[in-house]
Amino acid sequence: MTQLDGITKPKTKRSKRFLESRAPKLSEDLKTAMIMKGGNTSETVTQALKDVYSLKKPNAVLYKKKNITRPFEDSTSLEFFSKKTDCSLFLFGSHNKKRPNNFIFGRMFDFHVLDMVELGIEKYVPLKQFKAETCPEGTKPMLVFAGEAFNVDSELKRLKSLLIDFFRGPKVEGIRLAGLEHVLHFTALDGKIYMRSYRCMLKKSGCRTPRIELEEMGPSFDFVMRRTHLASEQLYHLALRQPKALKPKKKKNISHDAFGTKFGRVHMQKQDLTKLHTRKMKGLRKRRGDAAASQDEVVAPKVLKES
Amino acid sequence: MAASSVEELLAKAELDEAEKLKSITVKKDLDLEFDVGNLLACDSNRVELRQQNREEFLKALARDNTQLLINEIWKLPTERVEEAIVAKLPDPVTALPREKPPPKPRPPTKWEQFAKLKGIQKKKKTNLVWDENAKEWRRRWGYKRANDDTKDWLIEVPATADPNEDQFAKRVKAKKERVAKNELNRLKNIARAQKIKIPGAGLTPKAQQSKDELALAETVAKTSTASVGRFQDRLPKEKPSKKKGQKRKFEPVIGNFSHEKQKQLDLLQIMDNKKPKLDVTKAVNKQMREEDREAAAAKYRKGAGKKGRKGNMPGKGRGPGGKGGKGGKGKGARLCCSGLVSCIYFKALQKKRHHHQILKMQRIYMHTNEHFDVFTTVLAPQGRCQFIAEVEKMVAVHRYEPQWPDELQLTPGDVILVLSKHEEGRWFGRLVGGQRGYFPASCVMELSQAKKQITSLRRTVSVLDDAGVRRRYQTGHVQQALRRGSRARGGALDHGQTDSEGPDSAPHTQRSPSLLHRILSKCRRKSQCQGATNRAFEGD
């Protein structure tokens, strides 16, 4: 009974708030991730999972127990967990002979698996090995994707969007410029994906914009793409659909030209142009002499006597 | 000189700028794609690992990209918020899939629809209401509310109420019912919102269900089959359900005035006509059943039974004749059609009229002249044997308006008894209504001849529509009626005719005359009795 259906009403205001937080909303907030272990995990995998958890700290749940499931075969267990904890992202780590040091990144739509990508950890440098100072948890990281493969390969495209979903922080209106510390850099090179986490220091440069100096701080991963289970185009488009209410309301009658000038249209009633009262130029007024000459012509409109 | 110095100055300025920006400029083949809202930068340039250490290379690459991203961010408008410089981020551009599907707007409830239709606005009610008894402001509803009638220690028993009734219990019960009704409506609203079908009233299980509700539930269950309940077995004494599932459509109260007026006028006209409707299928089926029954009965009692019935013939035979005679007076030319339609209505009056008509018949009979011998000769036998009429009977085939005072008005189908043919082409005859006069011979045709023309016609329901056709069929049913003369089914006056047909008619009737004929023969209507024409003389 996780839905706020009218049939069974919540008895307390607290439970009502809780159900409302779980109900679908117009504009969604940050996605939470659940990080879990498989039937058999190696040292690397457990450490790696912990590190990723620390990267995603307040918005993630780390499960301590092992879950003997195979996501690619049967994802019901994952879906059940996601329903219980209201998490739409998951990271499943496992280790076996065939697939050593396996990471499965995945996301859900409506509590059903949307995309799943299996990455193998080739090289892993844990967080502890880095002597550098880490940035506080909860900082919004800057994400950089390098390599044309991220735009060309469809699987890598989805992986890119998945990683953005996973690692981007909450949606904020403004960001403190001094607080831009964390950088996550993903490089697609030779079929491998290198993930590095740096701490950036803003150095003085001659102008307003500072110069960046990086220092490696976080865990570094060398991934290799294994299996994928990507959603069909249809389902993906369905998931991408935004409610109409979020669309910005178009203001009518405002247009901009190439130069940026703002134009609008004023609608007037039909006017009798002969009776129009415009600025009078005394000098242009018809004199008596001219009037006699132009008698045959159309009579000039009446002119107000200027006081 | 000055020009060159200006140029130099400008060049120098440019160099200085470049120097300044040197630290933050990054040279890239392709520009990066930025999504500042997400703090995202995408580098589409080719990544080539050269001699250097991979880590170093990656770090350098990262630095460059980050620098470019920072440059972008620094371009945003900033503001000062509590000793911090905050840059205003734009909306994110990258399309990312949602977590859950977008929420669907709740469809309006029944009350909301009604309020929108009527333009009822929601008025904000005050939280507190003045309580007269407690003389203080209390909340409108809830704990310790104002005007709480459950706390009444006294309830006046109304004059119309039963003195032994418990008014307090009645109030509590009423409240419970209101609450239950409200809850039901709320659930109905939800069901409508989610488009869930709920069974209608009477089908939802209740504690005490009335006979009608159970019957309704049973009918619904029965008709919920692929063939809509047609082949469902019924219990031995079970009657078929009357409810066909059609709903009445109620017209709006205020609206179409002309439509309403028309409806009322139609209603009045129907009442005025006093023409009962004939359910043809019903009548046909009834007729068929009766025939079958009679055939079975006849088979069963051969011989002896018949004789007994034959004896009865004469008296009963008068019945139809009488009715026919009675029909001769009174109202003017009433079309057979209208007359034939009132099978059911007539039956209701039958018993009442039967005796009355018989008396009349007798009276008529007594006043008959030699021409009425036709009746007696026909009525006497059992009906299986035919008698040849001694007088000529003709049927008018053309319309004729009297041009002389002593001429007859002829309409096609009128049966005329020709009394004398002393003139060539101009005969003297008697109409069914009793009128006597002259008429041209060309307008009439011999009955027997005419009859032959209609033998091909079989059962048609549309008989009712065509007056002429109907009349023709009269002969068939007339004979049948005579044969069955025992039942005084009013005006089966077709008495006279049969004898003329005699041998002709016998084969004719045996050619399975339409059921409808028989029905129509049975239908004696008021109009027939009082009616314009004497059935006896109505031709083919």
CSV table of N, CA and C in Angstrom, one decimal, chain A residues 56-175:
chain,number,residue,atom,x,y,z
A,56,LYS,N,28.5,9.2,-3.3
A,56,LYS,CA,27.1,9.5,-3.5
A,56,LYS,C,26.5,9.6,-2.1
A,57,LYS,N,27.2,10.1,-1.1
A,57,LYS,CA,26.9,9.8,0.3
A,57,LYS,C,25.4,10.1,0.7
A,58,PRO,N,24.9,11.2,0.8
A,58,PRO,CA,23.6,11.2,1.5
A,58,PRO,C,22.5,10.6,0.7
A,59,ASN,N,22.7,10.4,-0.6
A,59,ASN,CA,21.6,9.9,-1.4
A,59,ASN,C,21.8,8.5,-1.9
A,60,ALA,N,22.3,7.7,-1.0
A,60,ALA,CA,22.5,6.3,-1.3
A,60,ALA,C,22.3,5.4,-0.1
A,61,VAL,N,22.0,4.2,-0.4
A,61,VAL,CA,21.9,3.2,0.7
A,61,VAL,C,22.9,2.0,0.4
A,62,LEU,N,23.6,1.7,1.4
A,62,LEU,CA,24.6,0.6,1.2
A,62,LEU,C,24.1,-0.6,1.9
A,63,TYR,N,23.9,-1.7,1.2
A,63,TYR,CA,23.4,-2.9,1.9
A,63,TYR,C,24.6,-3.7,2.3
A,64,LYS,N,24.5,-4.2,3.5
A,64,LYS,CA,25.6,-4.9,4.0
A,64,LYS,C,25.6,-6.4,3.7
A,65,LYS,N,24.4,-6.9,3.6
A,65,LYS,CA,24.3,-8.3,3.4
A,65,LYS,C,24.4,-8.7,1.9
A,66,LYS,N,24.7,-9.9,1.6
A,66,LYS,CA,24.9,-10.4,0.2
A,66,LYS,C,23.5,-10.7,-0.3
A,67,ASN,N,23.3,-10.4,-1.6
A,67,ASN,CA,22.0,-10.8,-2.2
A,67,ASN,C,22.3,-11.7,-3.3
A,68,ILE,N,21.9,-12.9,-3.2
A,68,ILE,CA,22.2,-14.0,-4.2
A,68,ILE,C,21.2,-13.9,-5.3
A,69,THR,N,21.4,-12.9,-6.2
A,69,THR,CA,20.6,-12.7,-7.4
A,69,THR,C,21.5,-12.5,-8.6
A,70,ARG,N,20.9,-12.7,-9.7
A,70,ARG,CA,21.6,-12.3,-10.9
A,70,ARG,C,20.8,-11.3,-11.7
A,71,PRO,N,21.1,-10.0,-11.6
A,71,PRO,CA,20.3,-9.0,-12.2
A,71,PRO,C,20.0,-9.2,-13.6
A,72,PHE,N,20.9,-9.7,-14.4
A,72,PHE,CA,20.6,-9.9,-15.8
A,72,PHE,C,19.6,-10.9,-16.1
A,73,GLU,N,19.5,-11.9,-15.2
A,73,GLU,CA,18.5,-13.0,-15.4
A,73,GLU,C,17.2,-12.6,-14.8
A,74,ASP,N,17.3,-12.2,-13.6
A,74,ASP,CA,16.0,-12.0,-12.8
A,74,ASP,C,16.2,-10.7,-12.0
A,75,SER,N,15.4,-9.8,-12.4
A,75,SER,CA,15.6,-8.5,-11.7
A,75,SER,C,14.5,-8.2,-10.7
A,76,THR,N,13.7,-9.2,-10.4
A,76,THR,CA,12.5,-9.0,-9.4
A,76,THR,C,13.0,-8.6,-8.1
A,77,SER,N,14.1,-9.2,-7.6
A,77,SER,CA,14.6,-8.8,-6.3
A,77,SER,C,15.0,-7.4,-6.3
A,78,LEU,N,15.7,-6.9,-7.3
A,78,LEU,CA,16.1,-5.5,-7.4
A,78,LEU,C,14.9,-4.6,-7.4
A,79,GLU,N,13.9,-5.0,-8.1
A,79,GLU,CA,12.7,-4.2,-8.2
A,79,GLU,C,12.0,-4.1,-6.8
A,80,PHE,N,12.0,-5.2,-6.2
A,80,PHE,CA,11.4,-5.2,-4.8
A,80,PHE,C,12.1,-4.3,-3.9
A,81,PHE,N,13.4,-4.3,-3.9
A,81,PHE,CA,14.2,-3.4,-3.1
A,81,PHE,C,13.9,-2.0,-3.4
A,82,SER,N,13.9,-1.7,-4.7
A,82,SER,CA,13.7,-0.3,-5.1
A,82,SER,C,12.4,0.2,-4.7
A,83,LYS,N,11.3,-0.7,-4.7
A,83,LYS,CA,10.0,-0.3,-4.2
A,83,LYS,C,10.1,0.0,-2.7
A,84,LYS,N,10.8,-0.8,-2.0
A,84,LYS,CA,10.8,-0.7,-0.5
A,84,LYS,C,11.5,0.6,-0.1
A,85,THR,N,12.6,0.9,-0.8
A,85,THR,CA,13.4,2.0,-0.4
A,85,THR,C,13.2,3.2,-1.3
A,86,ASP,N,12.4,3.1,-2.3
A,86,ASP,CA,12.1,4.2,-3.2
A,86,ASP,C,13.4,4.7,-3.8
A,87,CYS,N,14.2,3.8,-4.3
A,87,CYS,CA,15.5,4.1,-5.0
A,87,CYS,C,15.3,3.8,-6.5
A,88,SER,N,15.8,4.6,-7.3
A,88,SER,CA,15.7,4.3,-8.7
A,88,SER,C,17.0,4.0,-9.4
A,89,LEU,N,18.1,4.1,-8.7
A,89,LEU,CA,19.4,3.8,-9.2
A,89,LEU,C,19.9,2.6,-8.4
A,90,PHE,N,20.7,1.8,-9.0
A,90,PHE,CA,21.3,0.7,-8.2
A,90,PHE,C,22.7,0.4,-8.8
A,91,LEU,N,23.5,-0.1,-7.9
A,91,LEU,CA,24.9,-0.5,-8.2
A,91,LEU,C,25.1,-1.9,-7.6
A,92,PHE,N,25.3,-2.8,-8.4
A,92,PHE,CA,25.4,-4.2,-7.9
A,92,PHE,C,26.8,-4.7,-8.2
A,93,GLY,N,27.5,-5.1,-7.1
A,93,GLY,CA,28.8,-5.6,-7.3
A,93,GLY,C,28.9,-7.1,-7.0
A,94,SER,N,29.7,-7.8,-7.9
A,94,SER,CA,29.8,-9.2,-7.7
A,94,SER,C,31.2,-9.7,-8.2
A,95,HIS,N,31.5,-10.9,-7.9
A,95,HIS,CA,32.8,-11.4,-8.4
A,95,HIS,C,32.6,-12.9,-8.7
A,96,ASN,N,32.9,-13.3,-9.9
A,96,ASN,CA,33.0,-14.8,-10.1
A,96,ASN,C,34.1,-15.0,-11.1
A,97,LYS,N,34.4,-16.2,-11.4
A,97,LYS,CA,35.5,-16.5,-12.2
A,97,LYS,C,35.3,-16.0,-13.7
A,98,LYS,N,34.1,-16.1,-14.1
A,98,LYS,CA,33.9,-15.7,-15.5
A,98,LYS,C,33.9,-14.2,-15.6
A,99,ARG,N,33.3,-13.5,-14.6
A,99,ARG,CA,33.3,-12.1,-14.6
A,99,ARG,C,33.9,-11.5,-13.3
A,100,PRO,N,35.2,-11.4,-13.3
A,100,PRO,CA,35.8,-10.9,-12.1
A,100,PRO,C,35.5,-9.4,-11.9
A,101,ASN,N,35.4,-9.0,-10.6
A,101,ASN,CA,35.2,-7.6,-10.2
A,101,ASN,C,34.2,-6.9,-11.1
A,102,ASN,N,33.0,-7.3,-10.9
A,102,ASN,CA,31.9,-6.9,-11.8
A,102,ASN,C,31.1,-5.8,-11.1
A,103,PHE,N,30.8,-4.8,-11.9
A,103,PHE,CA,29.9,-3.7,-11.4
A,103,PHE,C,28.7,-3.6,-12.3
A,104,ILE,N,27.5,-3.6,-11.8
A,104,ILE,CA,26.3,-3.4,-12.7
A,104,ILE,C,25.7,-2.1,-12.2
A,105,PHE,N,25.8,-1.1,-13.1
A,105,PHE,CA,25.1,0.2,-12.9
A,105,PHE,C,23.7,0.0,-13.5
A,106,GLY,N,22.7,0.5,-12.8
A,106,GLY,CA,21.4,0.4,-13.4
A,106,GLY,C,20.4,1.5,-12.9
A,107,ARG,N,19.4,1.7,-13.7
A,107,ARG,CA,18.3,2.6,-13.2
A,107,ARG,C,17.0,2.1,-13.5
A,108,MET,N,16.0,2.6,-12.8
A,108,MET,CA,14.7,2.1,-12.9
A,108,MET,C,13.7,3.1,-13.3
A,109,PHE,N,12.7,2.7,-14.0
A,109,PHE,CA,11.6,3.6,-14.3
A,109,PHE,C,10.3,2.9,-13.8
A,110,ASP,N,9.6,3.6,-12.9
A,110,ASP,CA,8.4,3.0,-12.4
A,110,ASP,C,8.6,1.7,-11.7
A,111,PHE,N,9.7,1.6,-11.0
A,111,PHE,CA,10.1,0.4,-10.3
A,111,PHE,C,10.3,-0.8,-11.2
A,112,HIS,N,10.6,-0.6,-12.4
A,112,HIS,CA,11.0,-1.6,-13.3
A,112,HIS,C,12.4,-1.2,-13.9
A,113,VAL,N,13.2,-2.2,-14.2
A,113,VAL,CA,14.5,-1.9,-14.7
A,113,VAL,C,14.4,-1.3,-16.1
A,114,LEU,N,15.1,-0.1,-16.2
A,114,LEU,CA,15.1,0.6,-17.5
A,114,LEU,C,16.4,0.2,-18.2
A,115,ASP,N,17.6,0.6,-17.6
A,115,ASP,CA,18.8,0.3,-18.2
A,115,ASP,C,19.8,-0.4,-17.2
A,116,MET,N,20.6,-1.3,-17.7
A,116,MET,CA,21.6,-2.0,-16.9
A,116,MET,C,22.8,-2.1,-17.7
A,117,VAL,N,23.9,-1.7,-17.1
A,117,VAL,CA,25.2,-1.8,-17.8
A,117,VAL,C,26.2,-2.5,-16.9
A,118,GLU,N,26.8,-3.5,-17.4
A,118,GLU,CA,27.8,-4.3,-16.7
A,118,GLU,C,29.2,-3.8,-17.0
A,119,LEU,N,29.9,-3.4,-16.0
A,119,LEU,CA,31.3,-2.9,-16.2
A,119,LEU,C,32.3,-3.7,-15.4
A,120,GLY,N,33.3,-4.1,-16.0
A,120,GLY,CA,34.4,-4.8,-15.2
A,120,GLY,C,35.4,-3.9,-14.8
A,121,ILE,N,35.9,-4.1,-13.5
A,121,ILE,CA,36.9,-3.2,-13.0
A,121,ILE,C,38.3,-3.8,-13.3
A,122,GLU,N,39.0,-3.1,-14.1
A,122,GLU,CA,40.3,-3.6,-14.5
A,122,GLU,C,41.3,-3.2,-13.5
A,123,LYS,N,41.3,-1.9,-13.2
A,123,LYS,CA,42.2,-1.4,-12.2
A,123,LYS,C,41.5,-0.5,-11.2
A,124,TYR,N,41.8,-0.6,-10.0
A,124,TYR,CA,41.1,0.2,-9.0
A,124,TYR,C,42.1,0.7,-8.0
A,125,VAL,N,42.0,2.0,-7.8
A,125,VAL,CA,42.9,2.6,-6.7
A,125,VAL,C,41.9,3.1,-5.7
A,126,PRO,N,41.9,2.5,-4.5
A,126,PRO,CA,41.0,2.9,-3.5
A,126,PRO,C,41.2,4.4,-2.9
A,127,LEU,N,40.2,4.9,-2.3
A,127,LEU,CA,40.2,6.2,-1.8
A,127,LEU,C,41.3,6.4,-0.8
A,128,LYS,N,41.5,5.4,0.0
A,128,LYS,CA,42.4,5.5,1.1
A,128,LYS,C,43.8,5.7,0.6
A,129,GLN,N,44.2,5.2,-0.5
A,129,GLN,CA,45.5,5.3,-1.0
A,129,GLN,C,45.9,6.8,-1.4
A,130,PHE,N,44.9,7.6,-1.6
A,130,PHE,CA,45.2,9.0,-2.0
A,130,PHE,C,45.4,9.8,-0.7
A,131,LYS,N,46.5,10.5,-0.7
A,131,LYS,CA,46.8,11.3,0.5
A,131,LYS,C,46.1,12.6,0.4
A,132,ALA,N,45.6,13.0,-0.7
A,132,ALA,CA,45.0,14.3,-0.8
A,132,ALA,C,43.8,14.5,0.1
A,133,GLU,N,43.5,15.8,0.3
A,133,GLU,CA,42.4,16.1,1.2
A,133,GLU,C,41.1,16.0,0.3
A,134,THR,N,40.1,15.4,0.9
A,134,THR,CA,38.9,15.2,0.2
A,134,THR,C,37.9,16.4,0.4
A,135,CYS,N,37.0,16.6,-0.5
A,135,CYS,CA,36.0,17.6,-0.3
A,135,CYS,C,34.8,17.1,0.5
A,136,PRO,N,34.2,18.0,1.1
A,136,PRO,CA,33.1,17.5,2.0
A,136,PRO,C,32.0,16.7,1.2
A,137,GLU,N,31.3,15.9,1.9
A,137,GLU,CA,30.3,15.1,1.1
A,137,GLU,C,29.1,15.9,0.8
A,138,GLY,N,28.5,15.6,-0.3
A,138,GLY,CA,27.3,16.4,-0.7
A,138,GLY,C,27.6,17.5,-1.6
A,139,THR,N,28.9,17.7,-2.0
A,139,THR,CA,29.2,18.8,-2.9
A,139,THR,C,28.8,18.3,-4.3
A,140,LYS,N,28.3,19.3,-5.1
A,140,LYS,CA,27.8,19.0,-6.4
A,140,LYS,C,29.1,18.8,-7.3
A,141,PRO,N,29.3,17.7,-7.9
A,141,PRO,CA,30.5,17.5,-8.7
A,141,PRO,C,30.3,18.1,-10.1
A,142,MET,N,31.5,18.4,-10.7
A,142,MET,CA,31.4,18.8,-12.1
A,142,MET,C,31.8,17.5,-12.9
A,143,LEU,N,31.0,17.3,-13.9
A,143,LEU,CA,31.2,16.1,-14.7
A,143,LEU,C,31.8,16.4,-16.0
A,144,VAL,N,32.8,15.7,-16.4
A,144,VAL,CA,33.4,15.9,-17.7
A,144,VAL,C,33.5,14.6,-18.4
A,145,PHE,N,33.0,14.5,-19.6
A,145,PHE,CA,33.1,13.3,-20.5
A,145,PHE,C,34.0,13.6,-21.6
A,146,ALA,N,35.1,12.9,-21.8
A,146,ALA,CA,36.0,13.1,-22.9
A,146,ALA,C,36.0,11.9,-23.8
A,147,GLY,N,36.2,12.1,-25.0
A,147,GLY,CA,36.2,11.0,-26.0
A,147,GLY,C,35.0,11.1,-26.9
A,148,GLU,N,35.3,10.9,-28.2
A,148,GLU,CA,34.1,11.0,-29.1
A,148,GLU,C,33.3,9.7,-29.1
A,149,ALA,N,33.8,8.7,-28.5
A,149,ALA,CA,33.0,7.5,-28.4
A,149,ALA,C,31.7,7.7,-27.6
A,150,PHE,N,31.8,8.6,-26.7
A,150,PHE,CA,30.6,8.9,-25.8
A,150,PHE,C,29.4,9.4,-26.7
A,151,ASN,N,29.8,10.0,-27.8
A,151,ASN,CA,28.7,10.6,-28.6
A,151,ASN,C,28.3,9.7,-29.8
A,152,VAL,N,29.3,8.7,-30.1
A,152,VAL,CA,29.1,7.9,-31.3
A,152,VAL,C,28.4,6.6,-31.0
A,153,ASP,N,29.0,5.9,-30.0
A,153,ASP,CA,28.5,4.6,-29.7
A,153,ASP,C,27.2,4.7,-28.9
A,154,SER,N,26.1,3.9,-29.3
A,154,SER,CA,24.8,4.1,-28.6
A,154,SER,C,24.9,3.6,-27.2
A,155,GLU,N,25.6,2.5,-27.0
A,155,GLU,CA,25.7,1.9,-25.7
A,155,GLU,C,26.5,2.9,-24.8
A,156,LEU,N,27.5,3.5,-25.3
A,156,LEU,CA,28.2,4.4,-24.5
A,156,LEU,C,27.4,5.7,-24.2
A,157,LYS,N,26.5,6.0,-25.2
A,157,LYS,CA,25.6,7.2,-24.9
A,157,LYS,C,24.8,6.9,-23.8
A,158,ARG,N,24.2,5.7,-23.7
A,158,ARG,CA,23.3,5.4,-22.6
A,158,ARG,C,24.1,5.3,-21.3
A,159,LEU,N,25.3,4.8,-21.4
A,159,LEU,CA,26.1,4.7,-20.2
A,159,LEU,C,26.4,6.1,-19.7
A,160,LYS,N,26.7,7.0,-20.7
A,160,LYS,CA,26.9,8.4,-20.3
A,160,LYS,C,25.8,9.0,-19.5
A,161,SER,N,24.5,8.8,-20.1
A,161,SER,CA,23.4,9.4,-19.4
A,161,SER,C,23.2,8.7,-18.0
A,162,LEU,N,23.5,7.4,-18.0
A,162,LEU,CA,23.4,6.7,-16.7
A,162,LEU,C,24.3,7.3,-15.7
A,163,LEU,N,25.5,7.5,-16.1
A,163,LEU,CA,26.6,8.0,-15.2
A,163,LEU,C,26.2,9.5,-14.7
A,164,ILE,N,25.7,10.2,-15.7
A,164,ILE,CA,25.2,11.6,-15.3
A,164,ILE,C,24.2,11.5,-14.2
A,165,ASP,N,23.2,10.6,-14.4
A,165,ASP,CA,22.1,10.4,-13.5
A,165,ASP,C,22.7,10.0,-12.1
A,166,PHE,N,23.6,9.1,-12.2
A,166,PHE,CA,24.2,8.6,-10.9
A,166,PHE,C,24.9,9.6,-10.1
A,167,PHE,N,25.8,10.3,-10.8
A,167,PHE,CA,26.7,11.1,-10.1
A,167,PHE,C,26.4,12.6,-9.9
A,168,ARG,N,25.4,13.1,-10.7
A,168,ARG,CA,25.1,14.5,-10.6
A,168,ARG,C,24.4,14.7,-9.2
A,169,GLY,N,24.7,15.9,-8.7
A,169,GLY,CA,24.1,16.2,-7.4
A,169,GLY,C,22.7,16.7,-7.5
A,170,PRO,N,22.1,17.2,-6.5
A,170,PRO,CA,20.8,17.7,-6.6
A,170,PRO,C,20.7,19.0,-7.5
A,171,LYS,N,19.5,19.2,-7.9
A,171,LYS,CA,19.3,20.3,-8.8
A,171,LYS,C,19.2,21.6,-8.0
A,172,VAL,N,20.1,22.5,-8.3
A,172,VAL,CA,20.2,23.8,-7.5
A,172,VAL,C,20.0,25.0,-8.4
A,173,GLU,N,19.6,26.0,-7.7
A,173,GLU,CA,19.3,27.3,-8.5
A,173,GLU,C,20.6,28.1,-8.6
A,174,GLY,N,21.4,28.1,-7.6
A,174,GLY,CA,22.6,28.8,-7.7
A,174,GLY,C,23.7,28.0,-7.0
A,175,ILE,N,24.9,28.3,-7.4
A,175,ILE,CA,26.0,27.5,-6.8
A,175,ILE,C,27.1,28.5,-6.3
